[in-house]
């Protein structure tokens, strides 16, 4: 892994060097700082859709992470990205030949931003090529797939991180700090509402083969994961009920709305809703014996807003993907430890809960969960 100084020296004397300097010099908050001269994580993005574009734009403000490559099945997108982000042709691949990144020393990590069903095989191939992996959530279709991905990355001795951007968001981290400090007392209850009215019925998110499910696999995972970092516990049981009002749009295996409940070892409980049929649902509420915390909106791209029994939460408004990539570069390059884990093992826990929720909707019974 090169330092930024090495990277820039290779480009010295070119107009590209000037544009690169202006792109990466600002800090995540946008303030002018002294030029960064530490290690640089060189990233290729796999999947150049809407979210991949958002990540690429956000990375332009990073100091420790740099977009240097692309992997896509659409040649026109590769051409456009090459021009926009000054990506060398040798760092461009498609889904058939990206195993060749093994022989490319200028790429350190690949960020997999493709439909859920593709993650398993793509992550394992990236690991076998000897590159670190960042994967969007949910990491896989089920816990079994997730465990195989974790094992493959361990065998290859590469990092497997997951795109849990909220784990680095300042308002979220402030609530976690307060909870750890005992400012809410004993945690009793969490509520997570995650939903929106989904549009185009032909999109991959409504395709069981590509998505692996419906709203729970897309937006509902925020409440699942949020219940864990807000309470500071992992659940030991779940119950769940599914509601479907439009079977034409939400076909067999594609959930429209799921209400689910979680029970924690301390006795705390969570009540959550995941839906593709209602807007204005992006709220977390945490209640304890000494106080409460609320985030609304809780997980969208921002600005996140929150309050507690002590008043408004006044934390910086950040670009989530910029901070995420900076912090993930720190994890990979410097061994930093985040407040809330973002590794593959963390993702497998969420997948085990998802498996249990789906089982509960099918059986109507309380399903035990073992995340140890």
mmCIF file of C-alpha atoms in Angstrom:
data_model
loop_
_atom_site.group_PDB
_atom_site.id
_atom_site.type_symbol
_atom_site.label_atom_id
_atom_site.label_comp_id
_atom_site.label_asym_id
_atom_site.label_seq_id
_atom_site.Cartn_x
_atom_site.Cartn_y
_atom_site.Cartn_z
ATOM 1 C CA UNK A 1 0.000 0.000 0.000
ATOM 2 C CA UNK A 2 1.550 3.255 -1.086
ATOM 3 C CA UNK A 3 1.568 6.539 0.738
ATOM 4 C CA UNK A 4 -0.176 9.499 -0.784
ATOM 5 C CA UNK A 5 3.262 11.021 -1.439
ATOM 6 C CA UNK A 6 4.240 7.994 -3.545
ATOM 7 C CA UNK A 7 0.936 8.141 -5.395
ATOM 8 C CA UNK A 8 1.343 11.809 -6.226
ATOM 9 C CA UNK A 9 4.970 11.457 -7.245
ATOM 10 C CA UNK A 10 3.904 9.005 -9.941
ATOM 11 C CA UNK A 11 1.616 11.672 -11.321
ATOM 12 C CA UNK A 12 3.981 14.620 -10.908
ATOM 13 C CA UNK A 13 4.053 17.043 -13.776
ATOM 14 C CA UNK A 14 0.653 16.077 -15.138
ATOM 15 C CA UNK A 15 -2.594 17.955 -15.015
ATOM 16 C CA UNK A 16 -4.088 14.910 -13.298
ATOM 17 C CA UNK A 17 -1.855 15.549 -10.311
ATOM 18 C CA UNK A 18 -3.318 18.993 -9.883
ATOM 19 C CA UNK A 19 -6.921 17.786 -10.074
ATOM 20 C CA UNK A 20 -6.170 14.969 -7.627
ATOM 21 C CA UNK A 21 -4.671 17.325 -5.120
ATOM 22 C CA UNK A 22 -7.677 19.599 -5.217
ATOM 23 C CA UNK A 23 -10.026 16.632 -4.877
ATOM 24 C CA UNK A 24 -8.447 14.981 -1.860
ATOM 25 C CA UNK A 25 -6.959 17.861 0.096
ATOM 26 C CA UNK A 26 -10.149 18.847 1.979
ATOM 27 C CA UNK A 27 -10.958 17.002 5.185
ATOM 28 C CA UNK A 28 -14.213 15.108 5.649
ATOM 29 C CA UNK A 29 -15.735 18.210 7.198
ATOM 30 C CA UNK A 30 -14.526 20.326 4.315
ATOM 31 C CA UNK A 31 -12.016 22.422 6.275
ATOM 32 C CA UNK A 32 -8.630 23.165 4.779
ATOM 33 C CA UNK A 33 -5.881 21.116 6.413
ATOM 34 C CA UNK A 34 -2.226 20.389 5.932
ATOM 35 C CA UNK A 35 -1.622 17.887 3.118
ATOM 36 C CA UNK A 36 -2.002 14.296 4.291
ATOM 37 C CA UNK A 37 1.125 12.171 3.939
ATOM 38 C CA UNK A 38 0.071 8.869 5.492
ATOM 39 C CA UNK A 39 -0.908 5.505 4.046
ATOM 40 C CA UNK A 40 -3.482 5.447 1.271
ATOM 41 C CA UNK A 41 -6.137 2.770 0.698
ATOM 42 C CA UNK A 42 -6.638 2.401 -3.046
ATOM 43 C CA UNK A 43 -10.178 1.204 -3.766
ATOM 44 C CA UNK A 44 -12.003 -0.229 -6.770
ATOM 45 C CA UNK A 45 -15.802 -0.005 -6.730
ATOM 46 C CA UNK A 46 -17.734 -3.004 -8.033
ATOM 47 C CA UNK A 47 -21.221 -1.995 -9.189
ATOM 48 C CA UNK A 48 -21.576 1.475 -10.687
ATOM 49 C CA UNK A 49 -25.234 2.124 -9.912
ATOM 50 C CA UNK A 50 -26.842 4.821 -7.797
ATOM 51 C CA UNK A 51 -25.205 3.948 -4.498
ATOM 52 C CA UNK A 52 -21.849 3.230 -6.083
ATOM 53 C CA UNK A 53 -21.996 6.723 -7.554
ATOM 54 C CA UNK A 54 -22.795 8.193 -4.139
ATOM 55 C CA UNK A 55 -19.791 6.444 -2.600
ATOM 56 C CA UNK A 56 -17.506 7.564 -5.423
ATOM 57 C CA UNK A 57 -18.550 11.189 -5.013
ATOM 58 C CA UNK A 58 -18.116 11.030 -1.242
ATOM 59 C CA UNK A 59 -14.636 9.556 -1.584
ATOM 60 C CA UNK A 60 -13.422 12.662 -3.362
ATOM 61 C CA UNK A 61 -13.225 14.342 0.054
ATOM 62 C CA UNK A 62 -11.298 11.488 1.682
ATOM 63 C CA UNK A 63 -7.650 11.703 2.693
ATOM 64 C CA UNK A 64 -6.933 8.047 3.448
ATOM 65 C CA UNK A 65 -9.046 6.372 0.743
ATOM 66 C CA UNK A 66 -8.821 6.923 -3.008
ATOM 67 C CA UNK A 67 -10.984 5.611 -5.855
ATOM 68 C CA UNK A 68 -8.573 4.042 -8.354
ATOM 69 C CA UNK A 69 -10.548 1.325 -10.140
ATOM 70 C CA UNK A 70 -13.959 0.104 -11.307
ATOM 71 C CA UNK A 71 -15.651 -3.238 -11.954
ATOM 72 C CA UNK A 72 -18.842 -3.227 -14.002
ATOM 73 C CA UNK A 73 -20.771 -5.185 -16.578
ATOM 74 C CA UNK A 74 -21.721 -1.997 -18.440
ATOM 75 C CA UNK A 75 -18.920 -0.697 -20.706
ATOM 76 C CA UNK A 76 -20.522 2.749 -21.073
ATOM 77 C CA UNK A 77 -20.422 3.250 -17.304
ATOM 78 C CA UNK A 78 -16.772 2.262 -17.200
ATOM 79 C CA UNK A 79 -15.992 4.813 -19.905
ATOM 80 C CA UNK A 80 -17.867 7.569 -18.077
ATOM 81 C CA UNK A 81 -16.244 6.801 -14.737
ATOM 82 C CA UNK A 82 -12.783 6.643 -16.266
ATOM 83 C CA UNK A 83 -13.225 10.151 -17.617
ATOM 84 C CA UNK A 84 -14.818 11.582 -14.487
ATOM 85 C CA UNK A 85 -12.473 10.100 -11.890
ATOM 86 C CA UNK A 86 -9.229 9.799 -13.897
ATOM 87 C CA UNK A 87 -9.166 6.014 -13.604
ATOM 88 C CA UNK A 88 -6.449 4.223 -15.597
ATOM 89 C CA UNK A 89 -7.643 1.672 -18.146
ATOM 90 C CA UNK A 90 -5.549 -1.032 -16.472
ATOM 91 C CA UNK A 91 -7.687 -0.646 -13.330
ATOM 92 C CA UNK A 92 -10.981 -1.344 -15.125
ATOM 93 C CA UNK A 93 -12.572 -4.793 -15.104
ATOM 94 C CA UNK A 94 -15.840 -6.562 -15.801
ATOM 95 C CA UNK A 95 -17.613 -9.292 -13.819
ATOM 96 C CA UNK A 96 -15.944 -12.042 -15.839
ATOM 97 C CA UNK A 97 -12.320 -10.954 -15.584
ATOM 98 C CA UNK A 98 -12.036 -9.120 -12.261
ATOM 99 C CA UNK A 99 -10.100 -12.044 -10.756
ATOM 100 C CA UNK A 100 -7.140 -10.500 -12.579
ATOM 101 C CA UNK A 101 -6.948 -7.805 -9.890
ATOM 102 C CA UNK A 102 -4.726 -10.368 -8.173
ATOM 103 C CA UNK A 103 -1.967 -9.182 -10.486
ATOM 104 C CA UNK A 104 -2.667 -5.472 -10.035
ATOM 105 C CA UNK A 105 -0.571 -4.000 -7.201
ATOM 106 C CA UNK A 106 -2.299 -0.614 -7.546
ATOM 107 C CA UNK A 107 -5.591 -1.852 -6.030
ATOM 108 C CA UNK A 108 -5.756 -2.662 -2.316
ATOM 109 C CA UNK A 109 -9.479 -3.191 -1.748
ATOM 110 C CA UNK A 110 -12.752 -3.695 -3.601
ATOM 111 C CA UNK A 111 -16.073 -2.226 -2.459
ATOM 112 C CA UNK A 112 -18.832 -4.620 -3.582
ATOM 113 C CA UNK A 113 -22.027 -2.625 -4.288
ATOM 114 C CA UNK A 114 -24.114 -5.088 -6.288
ATOM 115 C CA UNK A 115 -27.477 -6.845 -5.712
ATOM 116 C CA UNK A 116 -27.569 -8.953 -2.544
ATOM 117 C CA UNK A 117 -27.542 -12.346 -4.245
ATOM 118 C CA UNK A 118 -24.221 -11.573 -5.953
ATOM 119 C CA UNK A 119 -22.302 -10.648 -2.801
ATOM 120 C CA UNK A 120 -21.355 -14.163 -1.722
ATOM 121 C CA UNK A 121 -19.504 -15.238 -4.844
ATOM 122 C CA UNK A 122 -18.061 -11.819 -5.618
ATOM 123 C CA UNK A 123 -16.654 -11.288 -2.125
ATOM 124 C CA UNK A 124 -15.052 -14.734 -2.135
ATOM 125 C CA UNK A 125 -13.485 -14.094 -5.555
ATOM 126 C CA UNK A 126 -12.086 -10.756 -4.379
ATOM 127 C CA UNK A 127 -10.639 -12.416 -1.287
ATOM 128 C CA UNK A 128 -9.072 -15.175 -3.364
ATOM 129 C CA UNK A 129 -7.452 -12.440 -5.449
ATOM 130 C CA UNK A 130 -5.765 -11.235 -2.278
ATOM 131 C CA UNK A 131 -7.627 -7.935 -1.931
ATOM 132 C CA UNK A 132 -9.436 -6.513 1.090
ATOM 133 C CA UNK A 133 -13.216 -6.428 0.769
ATOM 134 C CA UNK A 134 -15.865 -3.893 1.715
ATOM 135 C CA UNK A 135 -19.362 -5.229 1.059
ATOM 136 C CA UNK A 136 -22.705 -3.505 1.152
ATOM 137 C CA UNK A 137 -25.371 -4.767 3.545
ATOM 138 C CA UNK A 138 -26.973 -7.169 3.873
ATOM 139 C CA UNK A 139 -23.690 -8.943 3.364
ATOM 140 C CA UNK A 140 -25.375 -12.098 2.033
ATOM 141 C CA UNK A 141 -28.741 -13.799 1.588
ATOM 142 C CA UNK A 142 -28.475 -15.781 4.818
ATOM 143 C CA UNK A 143 -26.152 -16.581 7.706
ATOM 144 C CA UNK A 144 -24.685 -19.670 6.027
ATOM 145 C CA UNK A 145 -23.510 -17.613 3.066
ATOM 146 C CA UNK A 146 -22.169 -14.957 5.417
ATOM 147 C CA UNK A 147 -20.140 -17.456 7.412
ATOM 148 C CA UNK A 148 -18.615 -18.805 4.184
ATOM 149 C CA UNK A 149 -17.596 -15.280 3.199
ATOM 150 C CA UNK A 150 -15.994 -14.641 6.590
ATOM 151 C CA UNK A 151 -14.104 -17.930 6.360
ATOM 152 C CA UNK A 152 -12.870 -17.180 2.839
ATOM 153 C CA UNK A 153 -11.528 -13.777 3.850
ATOM 154 C CA UNK A 154 -9.810 -15.199 6.926
ATOM 155 C CA UNK A 155 -8.204 -17.904 4.793
ATOM 156 C CA UNK A 156 -6.948 -15.247 2.370
ATOM 157 C CA UNK A 157 -5.789 -13.053 5.279
ATOM 158 C CA UNK A 158 -7.751 -10.038 4.051
ATOM 159 C CA UNK A 159 -10.171 -7.719 5.825
ATOM 160 C CA UNK A 160 -13.912 -8.121 5.300
ATOM 161 C CA UNK A 161 -15.781 -4.943 6.232
ATOM 162 C CA UNK A 162 -19.456 -4.138 5.695
ATOM 163 C CA UNK A 163 -21.033 -0.807 4.750
ATOM 164 C CA UNK A 164 -22.502 0.041 8.145
ATOM 165 C CA UNK A 165 -22.161 3.783 7.634
ATOM 166 C CA UNK A 166 -24.277 4.636 10.707
ATOM 167 C CA UNK A 167 -21.602 3.137 12.944
ATOM 168 C CA UNK A 168 -19.527 6.262 12.254
ATOM 169 C CA UNK A 169 -22.339 8.865 12.300
ATOM 170 C CA UNK A 170 -21.805 11.488 15.075
ATOM 171 C CA UNK A 171 -25.401 11.674 16.429
ATOM 172 C CA UNK A 172 -25.555 7.904 16.616
ATOM 173 C CA UNK A 173 -22.189 7.708 18.363
ATOM 174 C CA UNK A 174 -23.255 10.342 20.890
ATOM 175 C CA UNK A 175 -26.247 8.240 21.938
ATOM 176 C CA UNK A 176 -24.012 5.183 22.233
ATOM 177 C CA UNK A 177 -21.599 7.205 24.387
ATOM 178 C CA UNK A 178 -24.423 8.357 26.656
ATOM 179 C CA UNK A 179 -25.783 4.844 26.972
ATOM 180 C CA UNK A 180 -22.372 3.452 27.894
ATOM 181 C CA UNK A 181 -21.986 6.229 30.454
ATOM 182 C CA UNK A 182 -25.243 5.153 32.100
ATOM 183 C CA UNK A 183 -27.081 8.373 31.287
ATOM 184 C CA UNK A 184 -30.232 6.499 30.238
ATOM 185 C CA UNK A 185 -30.135 4.111 33.172
ATOM 186 C CA UNK A 186 -31.224 0.550 32.517
ATOM 187 C CA UNK A 187 -32.370 0.165 28.927
ATOM 188 C CA UNK A 188 -35.960 -1.040 28.740
ATOM 189 C CA UNK A 189 -37.239 -0.518 25.199
ATOM 190 C CA UNK A 190 -36.195 0.237 21.637
ATOM 191 C CA UNK A 191 -38.399 1.096 18.690
ATOM 192 C CA UNK A 192 -37.133 1.058 15.116
ATOM 193 C CA UNK A 193 -39.232 2.201 12.162
ATOM 194 C CA UNK A 194 -37.659 1.672 8.746
ATOM 195 C CA UNK A 195 -39.633 2.076 5.543
ATOM 196 C CA UNK A 196 -40.551 3.868 2.373
ATOM 197 C CA UNK A 197 -42.975 3.416 -0.513
ATOM 198 C CA UNK A 198 -40.933 1.659 -3.173
ATOM 199 C CA UNK A 199 -41.410 2.619 -6.813
ATOM 200 C CA UNK A 200 -40.503 0.757 -10.019
ATOM 201 C CA UNK A 201 -41.885 -2.798 -9.689
ATOM 202 C CA UNK A 202 -39.271 -4.143 -12.113
ATOM 203 C CA UNK A 203 -36.234 -3.118 -10.025
ATOM 204 C CA UNK A 204 -33.912 -5.760 -8.609
ATOM 205 C CA UNK A 205 -34.975 -5.041 -5.008
ATOM 206 C CA UNK A 206 -38.350 -6.627 -5.818
ATOM 207 C CA UNK A 207 -36.761 -9.645 -7.481
ATOM 208 C CA UNK A 208 -36.479 -12.558 -5.030
ATOM 209 C CA UNK A 209 -33.584 -14.130 -6.934
ATOM 210 C CA UNK A 210 -31.481 -10.949 -6.701
ATOM 211 C CA UNK A 211 -32.638 -9.431 -3.413
ATOM 212 C CA UNK A 212 -33.245 -12.567 -1.362
ATOM 213 C CA UNK A 213 -36.419 -11.070 0.085
ATOM 214 C CA UNK A 214 -38.090 -7.696 0.270
ATOM 215 C CA UNK A 215 -38.111 -4.747 2.647
ATOM 216 C CA UNK A 216 -36.379 -6.634 5.474
ATOM 217 C CA UNK A 217 -33.313 -7.281 3.298
ATOM 218 C CA UNK A 218 -33.104 -3.648 2.251
ATOM 219 C CA UNK A 219 -34.428 -1.118 4.744
ATOM 220 C CA UNK A 220 -35.371 -3.380 7.659
ATOM 221 C CA UNK A 221 -31.767 -4.285 8.362
ATOM 222 C CA UNK A 222 -31.288 -0.757 9.721
ATOM 223 C CA UNK A 223 -33.714 -1.428 12.568
ATOM 224 C CA UNK A 224 -32.192 -4.853 13.174
ATOM 225 C CA UNK A 225 -28.685 -3.502 13.423
ATOM 226 C CA UNK A 226 -29.853 -0.334 15.183
ATOM 227 C CA UNK A 227 -31.591 -2.327 17.906
ATOM 228 C CA UNK A 228 -28.242 -3.890 18.724
ATOM 229 C CA UNK A 229 -26.034 -0.798 18.827
ATOM 230 C CA UNK A 230 -28.677 1.330 20.543
ATOM 231 C CA UNK A 231 -29.359 -1.165 23.348
ATOM 232 C CA UNK A 232 -25.811 -2.504 23.498
ATOM 233 C CA UNK A 233 -27.097 -6.086 23.482
ATOM 234 C CA UNK A 234 -27.738 -8.925 21.075
ATOM 235 C CA UNK A 235 -31.245 -10.446 20.993
ATOM 236 C CA UNK A 236 -32.014 -13.949 22.214
ATOM 237 C CA UNK A 237 -35.460 -14.335 20.627
ATOM 238 C CA UNK A 238 -37.636 -12.892 17.879
ATOM 239 C CA UNK A 239 -41.300 -12.904 16.909
ATOM 240 C CA UNK A 240 -42.614 -11.543 13.623
ATOM 241 C CA UNK A 241 -45.711 -11.032 11.487
ATOM 242 C CA UNK A 242 -45.852 -10.269 7.766
ATOM 243 C CA UNK A 243 -48.497 -8.119 6.050
ATOM 244 C CA UNK A 244 -48.956 -7.997 2.281
ATOM 245 C CA UNK A 245 -51.492 -5.683 0.632
ATOM 246 C CA UNK A 246 -50.226 -5.857 -2.969
ATOM 247 C CA UNK A 247 -49.337 -9.429 -3.999
ATOM 248 C CA UNK A 248 -48.892 -8.340 -7.603
ATOM 249 C CA UNK A 249 -46.065 -5.977 -6.750
ATOM 250 C CA UNK A 250 -44.709 -7.994 -3.832
ATOM 251 C CA UNK A 251 -44.618 -11.512 -5.170
ATOM 252 C CA UNK A 252 -43.940 -14.742 -3.299
ATOM 253 C CA UNK A 253 -40.804 -14.408 -1.208
ATOM 254 C CA UNK A 254 -40.709 -10.604 -1.446
ATOM 255 C CA UNK A 255 -41.951 -9.148 1.841
ATOM 256 C CA UNK A 256 -43.859 -5.872 1.785
ATOM 257 C CA UNK A 257 -44.211 -5.206 5.522
ATOM 258 C CA UNK A 258 -42.883 -7.117 8.521
ATOM 259 C CA UNK A 259 -43.426 -6.211 12.148
ATOM 260 C CA UNK A 260 -40.901 -7.904 14.398
ATOM 261 C CA UNK A 261 -40.078 -7.967 18.059
ATOM 262 C CA UNK A 262 -36.751 -8.748 19.722
ATOM 263 C CA UNK A 263 -35.973 -9.824 23.257
ATOM 264 C CA UNK A 264 -32.622 -9.142 24.939
ATOM 265 C CA UNK A 265 -30.810 -10.875 27.830
ATOM 266 C CA UNK A 266 -31.384 -7.933 30.203
ATOM 267 C CA UNK A 267 -35.137 -8.117 29.677
ATOM 268 C CA UNK A 268 -35.220 -5.145 27.304
ATOM 269 C CA UNK A 269 -37.465 -5.545 24.267
ATOM 270 C CA UNK A 270 -37.592 -4.004 20.791
ATOM 271 C CA UNK A 271 -40.565 -3.382 18.520
ATOM 272 C CA UNK A 272 -39.679 -2.753 14.884
ATOM 273 C CA UNK A 273 -41.322 -2.219 11.517
ATOM 274 C CA UNK A 274 -39.866 -2.820 8.070
ATOM 275 C CA UNK A 275 -41.928 -1.793 5.042
ATOM 276 C CA UNK A 276 -41.901 -0.999 1.348
ATOM 277 C CA UNK A 277 -45.371 0.573 1.408
ATOM 278 C CA UNK A 278 -45.178 3.587 3.776
ATOM 279 C CA UNK A 279 -43.142 6.779 3.704
ATOM 280 C CA UNK A 280 -41.867 8.883 6.616
ATOM 281 C CA UNK A 281 -40.655 5.873 8.588
ATOM 282 C CA UNK A 282 -37.073 6.468 9.671
ATOM 283 C CA UNK A 283 -37.114 6.735 13.452
ATOM 284 C CA UNK A 284 -35.267 5.176 16.376
ATOM 285 C CA UNK A 285 -36.423 5.579 19.963
ATOM 286 C CA UNK A 286 -34.540 4.296 23.019
ATOM 287 C CA UNK A 287 -36.038 4.352 26.509
ATOM 288 C CA UNK A 288 -34.364 3.686 29.849
ATOM 289 C CA UNK A 289 -35.091 4.121 33.535
ATOM 290 C CA UNK A 290 -33.350 7.520 33.640
ATOM 291 C CA UNK A 291 -33.946 8.977 30.199
ATOM 292 C CA UNK A 292 -34.535 8.509 26.493
ATOM 293 C CA UNK A 293 -33.027 9.163 23.069
ATOM 294 C CA UNK A 294 -34.632 9.681 19.681
ATOM 295 C CA UNK A 295 -33.242 9.903 16.151
ATOM 296 C CA UNK A 296 -35.558 11.198 13.426
ATOM 297 C CA UNK A 297 -34.406 10.790 10.730
ATOM 298 C CA UNK A 298 -32.286 7.950 12.060
ATOM 299 C CA UNK A 299 -30.548 6.332 9.090
ATOM 300 C CA UNK A 300 -31.090 8.215 5.849
ATOM 301 C CA UNK A 301 -28.323 10.151 4.152
ATOM 302 C CA UNK A 302 -28.887 13.125 6.388
ATOM 303 C CA UNK A 303 -28.907 15.360 8.065
ATOM 304 C CA UNK A 304 -29.521 13.024 11.002
ATOM 305 C CA UNK A 305 -31.354 14.776 13.821
ATOM 306 C CA UNK A 306 -31.819 13.682 17.392
ATOM 307 C CA UNK A 307 -32.664 14.589 20.943
ATOM 308 C CA UNK A 308 -32.515 13.070 24.387
ATOM 309 C CA UNK A 309 -34.079 13.877 27.751
ATOM 310 C CA UNK A 310 -31.253 16.424 28.060
ATOM 311 C CA UNK A 311 -32.168 18.277 24.871
ATOM 312 C CA UNK A 312 -31.111 18.412 21.235
ATOM 313 C CA UNK A 313 -28.120 16.399 20.095
ATOM 314 C CA UNK A 314 -25.719 18.907 18.594
ATOM 315 C CA UNK A 315 -23.193 16.946 16.589
ATOM 316 C CA UNK A 316 -21.547 17.690 13.234
ATOM 317 C CA UNK A 317 -23.464 16.943 10.054
ATOM 318 C CA UNK A 318 -21.232 14.777 7.884
ATOM 319 C CA UNK A 319 -21.304 12.967 4.575
ATOM 320 C CA UNK A 320 -21.759 9.418 5.829
ATOM 321 C CA UNK A 321 -19.910 7.660 3.024
ATOM 322 C CA UNK A 322 -16.901 9.973 3.307
ATOM 323 C CA UNK A 323 -16.517 9.301 7.012
ATOM 324 C CA UNK A 324 -17.167 5.598 6.496
ATOM 325 C CA UNK A 325 -14.412 5.247 3.906
ATOM 326 C CA UNK A 326 -11.959 7.298 5.963
ATOM 327 C CA UNK A 327 -12.613 5.167 9.024
ATOM 328 C CA UNK A 328 -12.480 1.913 7.076
ATOM 329 C CA UNK A 329 -9.147 2.959 5.621
ATOM 330 C CA UNK A 330 -8.002 3.503 9.192
ATOM 331 C CA UNK A 331 -9.170 0.014 10.164
ATOM 332 C CA UNK A 332 -7.362 -1.651 7.260
ATOM 333 C CA UNK A 333 -4.207 0.474 7.195
ATOM 334 C CA UNK A 334 -3.732 1.380 10.854
ATOM 335 C CA UNK A 335 -5.589 -1.289 12.814
ATOM 336 C CA UNK A 336 -8.099 1.192 14.233
ATOM 337 C CA UNK A 337 -10.977 -0.258 16.237
ATOM 338 C CA UNK A 338 -14.398 1.352 15.642
ATOM 339 C CA UNK A 339 -16.847 1.992 18.486
ATOM 340 C CA UNK A 340 -19.266 -0.442 16.827
ATOM 341 C CA UNK A 341 -17.795 -3.277 14.730
ATOM 342 C CA UNK A 342 -18.163 -3.210 10.947
ATOM 343 C CA UNK A 343 -16.581 -6.575 10.198
ATOM 344 C CA UNK A 344 -18.018 -9.686 8.608
ATOM 345 C CA UNK A 345 -18.788 -11.241 11.974
ATOM 346 C CA UNK A 346 -21.029 -8.274 12.793
ATOM 347 C CA UNK A 347 -22.879 -8.815 9.520
ATOM 348 C CA UNK A 348 -23.350 -12.527 10.188
ATOM 349 C CA UNK A 349 -25.144 -11.638 13.434
ATOM 350 C CA UNK A 350 -27.629 -9.514 11.498
ATOM 351 C CA UNK A 351 -28.082 -12.316 8.977
ATOM 352 C CA UNK A 352 -28.859 -14.786 11.770
ATOM 353 C CA UNK A 353 -31.530 -12.402 13.045
ATOM 354 C CA UNK A 354 -32.952 -12.015 9.525
ATOM 355 C CA UNK A 355 -33.092 -15.810 9.185
ATOM 356 C CA UNK A 356 -34.944 -16.015 12.500
ATOM 357 C CA UNK A 357 -37.411 -13.257 11.552
ATOM 358 C CA UNK A 358 -38.312 -14.984 8.311
ATOM 359 C CA UNK A 359 -38.750 -18.268 10.187
ATOM 360 C CA UNK A 360 -40.995 -16.544 12.716
ATOM 361 C CA UNK A 361 -43.204 -15.113 9.950
ATOM 362 C CA UNK A 362 -43.578 -18.613 8.498
ATOM 363 C CA UNK A 363 -44.259 -20.460 11.745
ATOM 364 C CA UNK A 364 -45.968 -17.796 13.856
ATOM 365 C CA UNK A 365 -43.787 -18.881 16.768
ATOM 366 C CA UNK A 366 -41.166 -17.242 18.955
ATOM 367 C CA UNK A 367 -37.787 -18.207 17.505
ATOM 368 C CA UNK A 368 -34.667 -18.397 19.691
ATOM 369 C CA UNK A 369 -31.546 -16.582 18.474
ATOM 370 C CA UNK A 370 -27.994 -17.531 19.358
ATOM 371 C CA UNK A 371 -25.411 -15.016 18.176
ATOM 372 C CA UNK A 372 -22.494 -16.302 20.242
#
